Amino acid sequence: MANLWILLAVVAVQAALYRPCESLWCNCTTAQCEKNGSRCETDGACMASTSAIDGQEQHIRICITRDNLVPPGQPFYCLGAEGLLNIHCCYTDYCNSIDLKVPSVTTPSGLGGGWGLVELVAVIAGPLFLLCLLLLVGLFLYQYHQRAYNHRQRLEVEDPSCDHLYLAKDRTLQDLIYDLSTSGSGSGLPLFVQRTVARTIVLQEIIGKGRFGEVWRGRWRGGDVAVKIFSSREERSWFREAEIYQTIMLRHENILGFIAADNKDNGTWTQLWLVSDYHEHGSLFDYLNHYSVTTEVMIKLALSAASGLAHLHMEILGTQGKPGIAHRDLKSKNILVKKNLNCAIADLGLAVRHDSASDTIDIAPNQRVGTKRYMAPEVLDETINMRHFDSFKCADIYALGLVYWEIARRCNSGGIHEEYQLPYYDLVPSDPSIEEMRKVVCDQKLRPNIPNWWQSYEALRVMGKIMRECWYANGAARLTALRIKKTLSQLSIQEDIKV
Ligand SMILES: *[C@@H]1O[C@H](CO)[C@@H](O)[C@H](O)[C@H]1NC(C)=O
Ligand SMILES: *[C@@H]1O[C@H](CO)[C@@H](O)[C@H](O)[C@H]1NC(C)=O
């Protein structure tokens, strides 16, 4: 690139000295020219030269045609004067009228005279060559430096020998996930493996769209994975979700299994990927829309969701411990249904972590995030105590109660089940505003309807009781996820359900 600029500069200077296309008159010493008044017309250059033939000094002046200029248009020197030593070419009328001195042996370049071909080439090309050489050396040093730096960077995160270990050709997604659940760190695959995996996924079909971007089904070594692709302006969401998923010891069978995060820079924009397990049933919302559920499935779904949330909320102390995490956007669309009809809690992008040592929350939580329909009363009226981490857990429990209501309505007991509906479907319009929700939930203190007939079926009766205790206006009075988990475990034993 730099070389090109130098070449352009040289051309520009040459072009300034040279007047192309216009013809000019020159003094001419050839016999033919004498008839024309010792002058000639040319489209090229006038040339003067001196030579000492037989010790006799001779001035030679001639016209040089355009095609004898080398290179054409931007002459470094002019041809057509073979055998002449001391050559001066110029580009104005009669400019070759000057008298050149005979070159002396000691100063072949001829002081005050034109330069010969070799000298001219040497003078022009020499510095140019040196400059190019310097540039090349500079470029080489820069690249070497850069490579050494990159290499050092890579050494910190990447160890190719490990890459091998994790990603040997015959290893499948199952092996990888097994590694994940047993790997010592408890926080997921090493970053370089994540990157390698992400970059060898083949996207298959789009399976969802959201405010952050798109979700795709992808294939990796014969297995399906889900790929959440964030638009570039959602980089912060991408980073935050990847960060939360890689919380130490987060992995749990009822929390969406995270596989990899990758930011691919393709030159024009950055592709932000989150790769996770793929669950063909999709979200709990989709599942309940399509199918009614048996009592057994209802308890399975509810218990597994409670287990996931309990694990998320729980703080585990010790070096291999995990901080308490509050989800803050729990809803049926953010819970996935696994093949075994257990839930996996997903979409941790808005989650907050609790640092119990300093009793602080790891990001400054803004007041009202999440989905308005599922916002707890204290979130809607902004009375939530954001300095207190447990407040966020209580808000999650309120939302879990709503999800339970969605599930229980679809429970097929004694041949009755209701159509799928979102919570508060009968009280607020679709896509309700905060104000609309606040009126219903805080002012009128309304909650989704729990039908009386649920009392006749033990499982539905227990579910209804749990919901009520999730929906208290006072967050602190609500059940904990662990409490709900225990109640539902008992229920499942009672109902003789293998979970
Ligand atoms: C002399 O000049 C005439 C007209 O300008 C031109 O046609 C002719 O070629 C010239 N002769 C030489 C030898 O340059
Ligand atoms: C060059 O030509 C010009 C115009 O014809 C003339 O005045 C001048 O004396 C010439 N010079 C030489 C050195 O012949």
Short mmCIF file of C-alpha atoms and ligand atoms in Angstrom, two decimals:
data_model
loop_
_atom_site.label_atom_id
_atom_site.label_comp_id
_atom_site.label_asym_id
_atom_site.label_seq_id
_atom_site.Cartn_x
_atom_site.Cartn_y
_atom_site.Cartn_z
CA MET A 1 0.00 0.00 0.00
CA ALA A 2 2.73 2.44 1.00
CA ASN A 3 4.65 1.48 -2.14
CA LEU A 4 1.68 2.41 -4.22
CA TRP A 5 1.53 5.85 -2.65
CA ILE A 6 5.19 6.46 -3.46
CA LEU A 7 4.68 5.36 -7.05
CA LEU A 8 1.71 7.71 -7.33
CA ALA A 9 3.77 10.56 -5.94
CA VAL A 10 6.55 9.95 -8.45
CA VAL A 11 4.09 9.88 -11.31
CA ALA A 12 2.54 13.09 -10.12
CA VAL A 13 5.89 14.86 -10.05
CA GLN A 14 6.76 13.55 -13.50
CA ALA A 15 3.42 14.60 -14.85
CA ALA A 16 3.96 18.09 -13.51
CA LEU A 17 7.26 18.41 -15.39
CA TYR A 18 5.92 16.94 -18.54
CA ARG A 19 3.40 18.43 -20.85
CA PRO A 20 1.77 15.67 -22.80
CA CYS A 21 -0.14 16.00 -26.06
CA GLU A 22 1.07 19.48 -26.88
CA SER A 23 3.64 19.71 -29.57
CA LEU A 24 6.72 21.75 -28.99
CA TRP A 25 9.54 23.20 -31.03
CA CYS A 26 13.11 22.25 -30.49
CA ASN A 27 16.47 23.38 -31.85
CA CYS A 28 17.69 20.82 -34.32
CA THR A 29 21.20 20.17 -35.56
CA THR A 30 20.63 17.40 -38.08
CA ALA A 31 21.22 18.00 -41.76
CA GLN A 32 17.53 17.55 -42.63
CA CYS A 33 16.51 20.16 -40.11
CA GLU A 34 18.65 22.83 -41.71
CA LYS A 35 16.05 23.22 -44.41
CA ASN A 36 13.44 23.92 -41.75
CA GLY A 37 15.44 26.62 -40.07
CA SER A 38 17.34 24.29 -37.70
CA ARG A 39 14.23 23.40 -35.75
CA CYS A 40 11.87 20.54 -35.46
CA GLU A 41 8.45 19.92 -34.07
CA THR A 42 7.68 17.01 -31.77
CA ASP A 43 5.02 15.52 -29.53
CA GLY A 44 7.69 14.22 -27.19
CA ALA A 45 10.73 16.03 -25.86
CA CYS A 46 13.64 18.17 -26.96
CA MET A 47 17.00 16.63 -26.39
CA ALA A 48 20.45 18.11 -26.11
CA SER A 49 23.55 16.03 -25.89
CA THR A 50 27.24 16.49 -26.08
CA SER A 51 29.80 14.04 -27.14
CA ALA A 52 33.45 14.20 -27.91
CA ILE A 53 33.98 12.37 -31.14
CA ASP A 54 37.66 12.18 -32.02
CA GLY A 55 38.35 14.62 -29.26
CA GLN A 56 36.00 17.09 -30.91
CA GLU A 57 33.23 18.50 -28.84
CA GLN A 58 29.92 18.22 -30.63
CA HIS A 59 26.51 19.52 -29.69
CA ILE A 60 23.65 17.46 -30.82
CA ARG A 61 20.12 18.75 -30.58
CA ILE A 62 17.20 16.71 -31.83
CA CYS A 63 13.53 16.04 -31.36
CA ILE A 64 12.49 12.89 -29.49
CA THR A 65 9.12 11.46 -30.38
CA ARG A 66 6.60 10.57 -27.74
CA ASP A 67 7.00 6.84 -28.19
CA ASN A 68 10.67 7.08 -27.39
CA LEU A 69 9.95 8.34 -23.92
CA VAL A 70 10.30 5.66 -21.24
CA PRO A 71 7.91 4.96 -19.75
CA PRO A 72 5.51 6.60 -22.18
CA GLY A 73 3.88 9.63 -20.70
CA GLN A 74 6.03 9.65 -17.58
CA PRO A 75 9.53 9.54 -18.90
CA PHE A 76 12.37 8.68 -16.61
CA TYR A 77 14.67 9.16 -19.53
CA CYS A 78 14.42 9.40 -23.30
CA LEU A 79 15.57 6.90 -25.85
CA GLY A 80 16.50 7.51 -29.42
CA ALA A 81 19.92 8.74 -28.57
CA GLU A 82 21.99 5.59 -28.49
CA GLY A 83 25.65 6.15 -28.37
CA LEU A 84 25.36 9.55 -26.80
CA LEU A 85 26.74 9.93 -23.35
CA ASN A 86 25.48 13.11 -21.88
CA ILE A 87 21.80 13.45 -22.44
CA HIS A 88 19.40 16.16 -21.42
CA CYS A 89 15.74 15.97 -22.25
CA CYS A 90 13.34 18.80 -21.67
CA TYR A 91 9.77 19.71 -22.47
CA THR A 92 9.55 23.38 -23.36
CA ASP A 93 10.10 25.20 -26.64
CA TYR A 94 13.75 25.39 -27.63
CA CYS A 95 14.77 24.23 -24.24
CA ASN A 96 17.52 22.18 -25.77
CA SER A 97 19.27 25.34 -26.88
CA ILE A 98 21.56 25.11 -23.87
CA ASP A 99 25.21 24.16 -24.24
CA LEU A 100 26.16 21.06 -22.31
CA LYS A 101 29.69 20.50 -21.21
CA VAL A 102 31.64 17.53 -22.40
CA PRO A 103 31.65 15.00 -19.62
CA SER A 104 34.97 14.81 -17.88
CA VAL A 105 36.38 11.42 -17.09
CA THR A 106 36.49 12.03 -13.36
CA THR A 107 32.94 13.30 -13.07
CA PRO A 108 31.00 11.16 -15.45
CA SER A 109 27.69 12.48 -14.27
CA GLY A 110 28.62 15.78 -15.83
CA LEU A 111 28.23 18.73 -13.51
CA GLY A 112 25.85 21.24 -14.92
CA GLY A 113 24.96 18.84 -17.66
CA GLY A 114 22.23 16.25 -18.12
CA TRP A 115 22.61 12.87 -16.57
CA GLY A 116 23.24 9.70 -18.46
CA LEU A 117 20.82 6.83 -18.48
CA VAL A 118 22.57 4.79 -15.82
CA GLU A 119 23.04 7.73 -13.48
CA LEU A 120 19.48 8.82 -13.90
CA VAL A 121 18.20 5.36 -13.13
CA ALA A 122 20.52 5.12 -10.17
CA VAL A 123 19.51 8.49 -8.79
CA ILE A 124 15.82 7.86 -9.08
CA ALA A 125 15.65 4.17 -8.35
CA GLY A 126 18.25 4.15 -5.58
CA PRO A 127 16.33 6.13 -2.95
CA LEU A 128 13.12 4.50 -4.06
CA PHE A 129 14.61 1.10 -3.59
CA LEU A 130 15.92 2.06 -0.18
CA LEU A 131 12.55 3.42 0.83
CA CYS A 132 10.79 0.26 -0.30
CA LEU A 133 13.30 -1.83 1.57
CA LEU A 134 12.71 0.18 4.74
CA LEU A 135 8.96 -0.16 4.35
CA LEU A 136 9.22 -3.88 3.81
CA VAL A 137 11.39 -4.32 6.87
CA GLY A 138 8.95 -2.22 8.86
CA LEU A 139 6.03 -4.24 7.64
CA PHE A 140 7.76 -7.48 8.42
CA LEU A 141 8.66 -6.34 11.93
CA TYR A 142 5.10 -5.19 12.53
CA GLN A 143 3.63 -8.48 11.41
CA TYR A 144 6.12 -10.46 13.39
CA HIS A 145 5.28 -8.46 16.45
CA GLN A 146 1.57 -8.88 15.85
CA ARG A 147 1.89 -12.61 15.38
CA ALA A 148 3.95 -12.98 18.51
CA TYR A 149 1.32 -10.98 20.38
CA ASN A 150 -1.54 -13.05 19.00
CA HIS A 151 0.34 -16.18 19.79
CA ARG A 152 0.80 -15.08 23.36
CA GLN A 153 -2.88 -14.24 23.56
CA ARG A 154 -3.82 -17.60 22.20
CA LEU A 155 -1.58 -19.37 24.64
CA GLU A 156 -3.51 -17.86 27.45
CA VAL A 157 -6.88 -19.23 26.39
CA GLU A 158 -6.02 -21.87 23.84
CA ASP A 159 -4.00 -24.92 24.21
CA PRO A 160 -4.22 -26.88 20.97
CA SER A 161 -3.37 -30.11 22.73
CA CYS A 162 -6.53 -29.75 24.78
CA ASP A 163 -8.53 -28.81 21.72
CA HIS A 164 -7.56 -32.20 20.42
CA LEU A 165 -8.69 -33.89 23.53
CA TYR A 166 -12.11 -32.33 23.45
CA LEU A 167 -12.74 -32.34 19.76
CA ALA A 168 -11.27 -35.54 18.40
CA LYS A 169 -13.05 -36.46 15.18
CA ASP A 170 -15.14 -39.27 16.56
CA ARG A 171 -16.49 -37.36 19.53
CA THR A 172 -20.17 -36.47 19.36
CA LEU A 173 -22.31 -33.86 20.97
CA GLN A 174 -23.26 -36.34 23.67
CA ASP A 175 -19.61 -36.82 24.59
CA LEU A 176 -19.16 -33.10 24.69
CA ILE A 177 -22.16 -32.58 26.95
CA TYR A 178 -20.93 -35.38 29.16
CA ASP A 179 -17.61 -33.54 29.43
CA LEU A 180 -19.49 -30.40 30.26
CA SER A 181 -21.37 -31.93 33.12
CA THR A 182 -18.32 -33.61 34.55
CA SER A 183 -15.61 -31.07 33.76
CA GLY A 184 -13.88 -29.92 36.88
CA SER A 185 -14.52 -26.23 36.47
CA GLY A 186 -18.26 -26.68 36.49
CA SER A 187 -18.64 -23.61 34.35
CA GLY A 188 -18.50 -25.12 30.88
CA LEU A 189 -16.11 -25.85 28.08
CA PRO A 190 -12.88 -23.88 27.69
CA LEU A 191 -13.42 -20.83 25.51
CA PHE A 192 -11.31 -22.11 22.62
CA VAL A 193 -13.38 -25.29 22.43
CA GLN A 194 -16.56 -23.24 22.49
CA ARG A 195 -15.29 -21.23 19.57
CA THR A 196 -14.23 -24.27 17.59
CA VAL A 197 -17.60 -25.93 18.16
CA ALA A 198 -19.56 -22.79 17.26
CA ARG A 199 -17.63 -22.39 14.02
CA THR A 200 -18.35 -25.90 12.83
CA ILE A 201 -22.10 -25.77 13.35
CA VAL A 202 -24.26 -25.91 10.24
CA LEU A 203 -27.43 -23.87 10.64
CA GLN A 204 -30.57 -25.72 9.50
CA GLU A 205 -33.76 -23.72 10.07
CA ILE A 206 -35.00 -20.76 12.01
CA ILE A 207 -37.13 -21.83 14.96
CA GLY A 208 -37.84 -18.57 16.73
CA LYS A 209 -37.52 -14.81 16.73
CA GLY A 210 -37.26 -12.40 19.61
CA ARG A 211 -36.29 -8.88 20.52
CA PHE A 212 -32.61 -9.91 20.67
CA GLY A 213 -32.44 -11.70 17.29
CA GLU A 214 -33.17 -15.22 16.05
CA VAL A 215 -33.01 -18.80 17.23
CA TRP A 216 -31.89 -21.49 14.81
CA ARG A 217 -31.64 -25.22 14.86
CA GLY A 218 -28.14 -26.23 13.89
CA ARG A 219 -26.29 -29.48 13.39
CA TRP A 220 -23.01 -30.37 14.98
CA ARG A 221 -21.48 -33.81 14.41
CA GLY A 222 -24.80 -35.49 13.90
CA GLY A 223 -26.54 -33.84 16.84
CA ASP A 224 -28.99 -30.95 17.00
CA VAL A 225 -28.09 -27.75 18.81
CA ALA A 226 -29.99 -24.51 19.29
CA VAL A 227 -28.21 -21.35 18.17
CA LYS A 228 -29.40 -18.01 19.43
CA ILE A 229 -28.08 -15.33 17.10
CA PHE A 230 -28.04 -11.82 18.52
CA SER A 231 -28.08 -8.78 16.27
CA SER A 232 -24.88 -6.75 16.58
CA ARG A 233 -26.54 -3.98 18.57
CA GLU A 234 -27.53 -6.56 21.19
CA GLU A 235 -23.92 -7.27 22.04
CA ARG A 236 -24.47 -6.41 25.68
CA SER A 237 -27.37 -8.89 25.99
CA TRP A 238 -25.27 -11.55 24.30
CA PHE A 239 -22.38 -10.94 26.62
CA ARG A 240 -24.55 -10.87 29.70
CA GLU A 241 -26.34 -14.10 28.88
CA ALA A 242 -23.10 -15.89 28.02
CA GLU A 243 -21.64 -14.61 31.27
CA ILE A 244 -24.56 -15.88 33.33
CA TYR A 245 -24.59 -19.28 31.62
CA GLN A 246 -20.94 -19.68 32.43
CA THR A 247 -21.51 -19.11 36.09
CA ILE A 248 -19.65 -21.77 37.93
CA MET A 249 -21.77 -24.83 38.86
CA LEU A 250 -24.84 -23.55 37.06
CA ARG A 251 -25.35 -26.74 35.08
CA HIS A 252 -28.50 -28.54 36.07
CA GLU A 253 -30.86 -30.86 34.25
CA ASN A 254 -33.66 -28.31 34.54
CA ILE A 255 -31.68 -25.35 33.28
CA LEU A 256 -31.04 -25.09 29.56
CA GLY A 257 -27.66 -26.68 28.85
CA PHE A 258 -25.27 -24.09 27.56
CA ILE A 259 -22.65 -25.27 25.07
CA ALA A 260 -20.82 -22.32 23.57
CA ALA A 261 -20.65 -18.59 23.02
CA ASP A 262 -18.88 -17.13 20.03
CA ASN A 263 -18.48 -13.74 18.42
CA LYS A 264 -17.57 -14.12 14.79
CA ASP A 265 -16.31 -10.99 13.12
CA ASN A 266 -16.91 -11.37 9.41
CA GLY A 267 -15.39 -7.97 8.56
CA THR A 268 -18.59 -5.97 8.16
CA TRP A 269 -20.51 -7.02 11.25
CA THR A 270 -20.13 -9.20 14.27
CA GLN A 271 -22.22 -12.32 14.63
CA LEU A 272 -23.00 -13.12 18.21
CA TRP A 273 -23.89 -16.71 18.92
CA LEU A 274 -25.07 -18.62 21.95
CA VAL A 275 -25.15 -22.35 21.40
CA SER A 276 -27.22 -24.55 23.70
CA ASP A 277 -28.97 -27.89 23.84
CA TYR A 278 -31.82 -28.27 21.39
CA HIS A 279 -35.24 -29.42 22.59
CA GLU A 280 -37.63 -30.33 19.81
CA HIS A 281 -40.78 -29.72 21.86
CA GLY A 282 -39.85 -26.07 22.01
CA SER A 283 -41.12 -23.82 24.76
CA LEU A 284 -43.64 -24.71 27.43
CA PHE A 285 -45.88 -22.08 25.84
CA ASP A 286 -45.79 -23.91 22.49
CA TYR A 287 -46.22 -27.27 24.16
CA LEU A 288 -49.30 -26.25 26.17
CA ASN A 289 -50.80 -24.65 23.08
CA HIS A 290 -50.55 -27.95 21.23
CA TYR A 291 -51.24 -30.53 23.90
CA SER A 292 -53.29 -31.00 27.00
CA VAL A 293 -51.38 -32.84 29.74
CA THR A 294 -52.08 -35.71 32.09
CA THR A 295 -51.85 -35.26 35.85
CA GLU A 296 -48.53 -37.05 35.72
CA VAL A 297 -47.11 -34.73 33.06
CA MET A 298 -48.45 -31.68 34.90
CA ILE A 299 -46.59 -32.70 38.05
CA LYS A 300 -43.45 -33.54 36.07
CA LEU A 301 -43.45 -30.16 34.36
CA ALA A 302 -44.17 -28.28 37.57
CA LEU A 303 -41.69 -30.18 39.70
CA SER A 304 -38.89 -29.92 37.17
CA ALA A 305 -39.49 -26.19 36.72
CA ALA A 306 -39.34 -25.76 40.51
CA SER A 307 -36.13 -27.82 40.65
CA GLY A 308 -34.54 -25.65 37.99
CA LEU A 309 -35.59 -22.44 39.69
CA ALA A 310 -34.50 -23.73 43.10
CA HIS A 311 -31.07 -24.52 41.69
CA LEU A 312 -30.89 -21.11 40.04
CA HIS A 313 -31.87 -19.33 43.25
CA MET A 314 -29.70 -21.37 45.53
CA GLU A 315 -26.35 -20.14 46.67
CA ILE A 316 -23.78 -22.89 47.06
CA LEU A 317 -20.87 -21.95 49.27
CA GLY A 318 -17.27 -23.05 48.83
CA THR A 319 -14.74 -22.79 46.03
CA GLN A 320 -16.91 -24.97 43.80
CA GLY A 321 -19.93 -22.99 44.86
CA LYS A 322 -22.37 -20.94 42.87
CA PRO A 323 -23.94 -17.57 43.59
CA GLY A 324 -27.67 -17.16 43.97
CA ILE A 325 -29.23 -16.13 40.65
CA ALA A 326 -32.62 -14.55 40.04
CA HIS A 327 -34.10 -15.02 36.57
CA ARG A 328 -36.25 -11.87 36.28
CA ASP A 329 -38.00 -12.96 33.07
CA LEU A 330 -39.61 -16.25 33.95
CA LYS A 331 -42.56 -17.17 31.72
CA SER A 332 -43.82 -20.13 29.73
CA LYS A 333 -42.05 -18.87 26.61
CA ASN A 334 -38.71 -18.93 28.44
CA ILE A 335 -39.06 -22.49 29.70
CA LEU A 336 -38.28 -25.36 27.33
CA VAL A 337 -39.83 -28.82 27.35
CA LYS A 338 -37.38 -31.66 27.09
CA LYS A 339 -38.01 -35.01 25.45
CA ASN A 340 -38.68 -36.60 28.86
CA LEU A 341 -41.28 -33.87 29.52
CA ASN A 342 -39.15 -32.15 32.10
CA CYS A 343 -38.63 -28.42 31.94
CA ALA A 344 -35.42 -26.57 31.25
CA ILE A 345 -35.33 -22.92 32.25
CA ALA A 346 -33.83 -20.76 29.52
CA ASP A 347 -33.18 -17.13 28.57
CA LEU A 348 -30.98 -16.02 31.41
CA GLY A 349 -30.16 -12.72 29.72
CA LEU A 350 -31.83 -10.59 32.36
CA ALA A 351 -30.68 -12.61 35.35
CA VAL A 352 -28.81 -11.05 38.27
CA ARG A 353 -26.30 -12.75 40.53
CA HIS A 354 -25.91 -12.22 44.21
CA ASP A 355 -22.52 -11.75 45.80
CA SER A 356 -23.27 -12.84 49.33
CA ALA A 357 -19.86 -11.79 50.68
CA SER A 358 -20.56 -8.14 49.97
CA ASP A 359 -24.34 -8.62 49.78
CA THR A 360 -24.42 -6.91 46.41
CA ILE A 361 -25.95 -7.69 43.05
CA ASP A 362 -23.50 -8.13 40.19
CA ILE A 363 -25.04 -5.57 37.84
CA ALA A 364 -26.98 -2.44 38.53
CA PRO A 365 -30.47 -3.83 38.01
CA ASN A 366 -32.87 -1.50 36.32
CA GLN A 367 -36.25 -1.53 37.90
CA ARG A 368 -38.65 -2.96 35.42
CA VAL A 369 -37.25 -5.51 33.02
CA GLY A 370 -38.89 -8.65 31.79
CA THR A 371 -42.35 -9.30 30.46
CA LYS A 372 -45.07 -6.99 31.76
CA ARG A 373 -47.71 -9.71 31.96
CA TYR A 374 -45.53 -11.70 34.37
CA MET A 375 -44.32 -8.80 36.50
CA ALA A 376 -44.89 -9.19 40.20
CA PRO A 377 -47.04 -6.49 41.90
CA GLU A 378 -44.02 -4.95 43.63
CA VAL A 379 -42.26 -4.66 40.24
CA LEU A 380 -45.32 -3.07 38.64
CA ASP A 381 -45.72 -0.43 41.34
CA GLU A 382 -41.96 -0.05 41.80
CA THR A 383 -41.97 -0.79 45.49
CA ILE A 384 -39.50 -3.65 45.09
CA ASN A 385 -36.44 -3.30 47.29
CA MET A 386 -33.67 -3.64 44.77
CA ARG A 387 -30.92 -3.62 47.33
CA HIS A 388 -32.25 -6.86 48.70
CA PHE A 389 -31.45 -9.83 46.46
CA ASP A 390 -34.27 -11.95 47.84
CA SER A 391 -36.78 -9.47 46.38
CA PHE A 392 -35.84 -10.68 42.93
CA LYS A 393 -36.26 -14.31 43.92
CA CYS A 394 -39.75 -13.53 45.27
CA ALA A 395 -40.65 -11.85 41.97
CA ASP A 396 -39.55 -15.04 40.15
CA ILE A 397 -41.83 -17.12 42.38
CA TYR A 398 -44.82 -14.95 41.48
CA ALA A 399 -44.09 -15.61 37.79
CA LEU A 400 -43.65 -19.34 38.47
CA GLY A 401 -47.15 -19.35 39.99
CA LEU A 402 -48.52 -17.90 36.75
CA VAL A 403 -46.70 -20.57 34.74
CA TYR A 404 -48.24 -23.24 37.00
CA TRP A 405 -51.66 -21.79 36.29
CA GLU A 406 -50.98 -22.11 32.54
CA ILE A 407 -49.98 -25.76 33.01
CA ALA A 408 -52.81 -26.70 35.38
CA ARG A 409 -55.50 -25.36 33.03
CA ARG A 410 -54.31 -27.86 30.44
CA CYS A 411 -54.44 -30.77 32.88
CA ASN A 412 -56.80 -33.48 31.80
CA SER A 413 -58.63 -34.58 34.93
CA GLY A 414 -61.84 -36.55 34.68
CA GLY A 415 -61.99 -35.74 30.98
CA ILE A 416 -62.04 -31.97 31.51
CA HIS A 417 -59.37 -29.57 30.50
CA GLU A 418 -59.44 -25.96 29.44
CA GLU A 419 -58.04 -24.31 26.35
CA TYR A 420 -54.63 -22.74 26.61
CA GLN A 421 -54.60 -19.12 27.80
CA LEU A 422 -52.01 -16.65 28.95
CA PRO A 423 -52.33 -15.44 32.55
CA TYR A 424 -54.71 -12.45 32.86
CA TYR A 425 -56.00 -13.14 29.32
CA ASP A 426 -59.48 -12.13 30.55
CA LEU A 427 -58.37 -8.99 32.38
CA VAL A 428 -55.87 -7.20 30.15
CA PRO A 429 -55.52 -6.77 26.38
CA SER A 430 -52.76 -8.53 24.46
CA ASP A 431 -49.43 -6.79 24.94
CA PRO A 432 -50.66 -4.90 28.00
CA SER A 433 -48.96 -1.76 29.26
CA ILE A 434 -47.44 -1.56 32.71
CA GLU A 435 -50.27 0.73 33.72
CA GLU A 436 -52.91 -1.78 32.61
CA MET A 437 -51.18 -4.55 34.50
CA ARG A 438 -50.72 -2.42 37.60
CA LYS A 439 -54.41 -1.57 37.76
CA VAL A 440 -55.38 -5.24 37.66
CA VAL A 441 -52.63 -6.76 39.79
CA CYS A 442 -51.92 -4.01 42.36
CA ASP A 443 -55.06 -1.87 42.58
CA GLN A 444 -57.79 -4.46 42.04
CA LYS A 445 -55.54 -7.18 43.48
CA LEU A 446 -56.86 -9.65 40.92
CA ARG A 447 -55.16 -12.95 40.12
CA PRO A 448 -55.88 -15.65 37.52
CA ASN A 449 -58.96 -17.66 38.33
CA ILE A 450 -58.58 -20.97 40.18
CA PRO A 451 -61.72 -22.97 39.35
CA ASN A 452 -63.59 -24.64 42.20
CA TRP A 453 -63.62 -28.02 40.53
CA TRP A 454 -59.83 -28.20 40.98
CA GLN A 455 -60.58 -28.96 44.63
CA SER A 456 -61.95 -32.34 43.58
CA TYR A 457 -58.63 -33.56 42.25
CA GLU A 458 -55.74 -33.83 44.65
CA ALA A 459 -53.04 -32.83 42.16
CA LEU A 460 -54.97 -29.80 40.96
CA ARG A 461 -55.89 -28.89 44.53
CA VAL A 462 -52.20 -28.85 45.52
CA MET A 463 -51.28 -26.90 42.40
CA GLY A 464 -53.99 -24.35 43.14
CA LYS A 465 -52.77 -23.97 46.71
CA ILE A 466 -49.18 -23.46 45.55
CA MET A 467 -50.29 -20.81 43.04
CA ARG A 468 -52.14 -18.80 45.67
CA GLU A 469 -49.07 -18.89 47.87
CA CYS A 470 -46.95 -17.69 44.95
CA TRP A 471 -49.22 -14.75 44.31
CA TYR A 472 -49.25 -12.97 47.65
CA ALA A 473 -48.95 -9.23 47.27
CA ASN A 474 -46.24 -9.33 49.90
CA GLY A 475 -43.23 -10.92 48.19
CA ALA A 476 -41.67 -12.14 51.43
CA ALA A 477 -44.79 -14.19 52.22
CA ARG A 478 -44.50 -16.25 49.05
CA LEU A 479 -43.21 -19.80 48.96
CA THR A 480 -39.59 -20.46 48.06
CA ALA A 481 -38.66 -22.54 45.03
CA LEU A 482 -37.22 -25.16 47.34
CA ARG A 483 -40.48 -25.34 49.32
CA ILE A 484 -42.47 -25.77 46.11
CA LYS A 485 -40.08 -28.45 44.96
CA LYS A 486 -40.55 -30.38 48.18
CA THR A 487 -44.34 -30.10 48.09
CA LEU A 488 -44.45 -31.32 44.50
CA SER A 489 -42.02 -34.16 45.22
CA GLN A 490 -44.39 -35.37 47.92
CA LEU A 491 -47.29 -35.03 45.54
CA SER A 492 -45.49 -37.07 42.90
CA ILE A 493 -44.77 -39.84 45.42
CA GLN A 494 -48.39 -39.72 46.51
CA GLU A 495 -49.59 -39.96 42.93
CA ASP A 496 -47.02 -42.70 42.30
CA ILE A 497 -45.25 -40.81 39.54
CA LYS A 498 -41.75 -41.71 38.48
CA VAL A 499 -39.94 -38.48 37.92
C1 LIG B 1 10.35 20.48 -42.33
O1 LIG B 1 9.12 21.13 -42.07
C2 LIG B 1 8.03 20.67 -42.81
C3 LIG B 1 6.82 21.50 -42.45
O2 LIG B 1 6.94 22.07 -41.21
C4 LIG B 1 7.80 19.21 -42.51
O3 LIG B 1 6.72 18.70 -43.30
C5 LIG B 1 9.04 18.41 -42.81
O4 LIG B 1 8.88 17.10 -42.43
C6 LIG B 1 10.20 19.02 -42.03
N1 LIG B 1 11.43 18.30 -42.38
C7 LIG B 1 12.10 17.64 -41.43
C8 LIG B 1 13.28 16.91 -41.96
O5 LIG B 1 11.80 17.66 -40.25
C1 LIG B 2 17.64 27.59 -30.98
O1 LIG B 2 16.56 28.11 -31.77
C2 LIG B 2 16.23 29.43 -31.50
C3 LIG B 2 15.00 29.76 -32.32
O2 LIG B 2 15.11 29.27 -33.61
C4 LIG B 2 17.42 30.33 -31.85
O3 LIG B 2 17.08 31.67 -31.55
C5 LIG B 2 18.60 29.90 -31.05
O4 LIG B 2 19.75 30.64 -31.43
C6 LIG B 2 18.88 28.43 -31.25
N1 LIG B 2 19.99 28.03 -30.40
C7 LIG B 2 21.04 27.31 -30.77
C8 LIG B 2 22.07 27.03 -29.75
O5 LIG B 2 21.16 26.99 -31.95
#
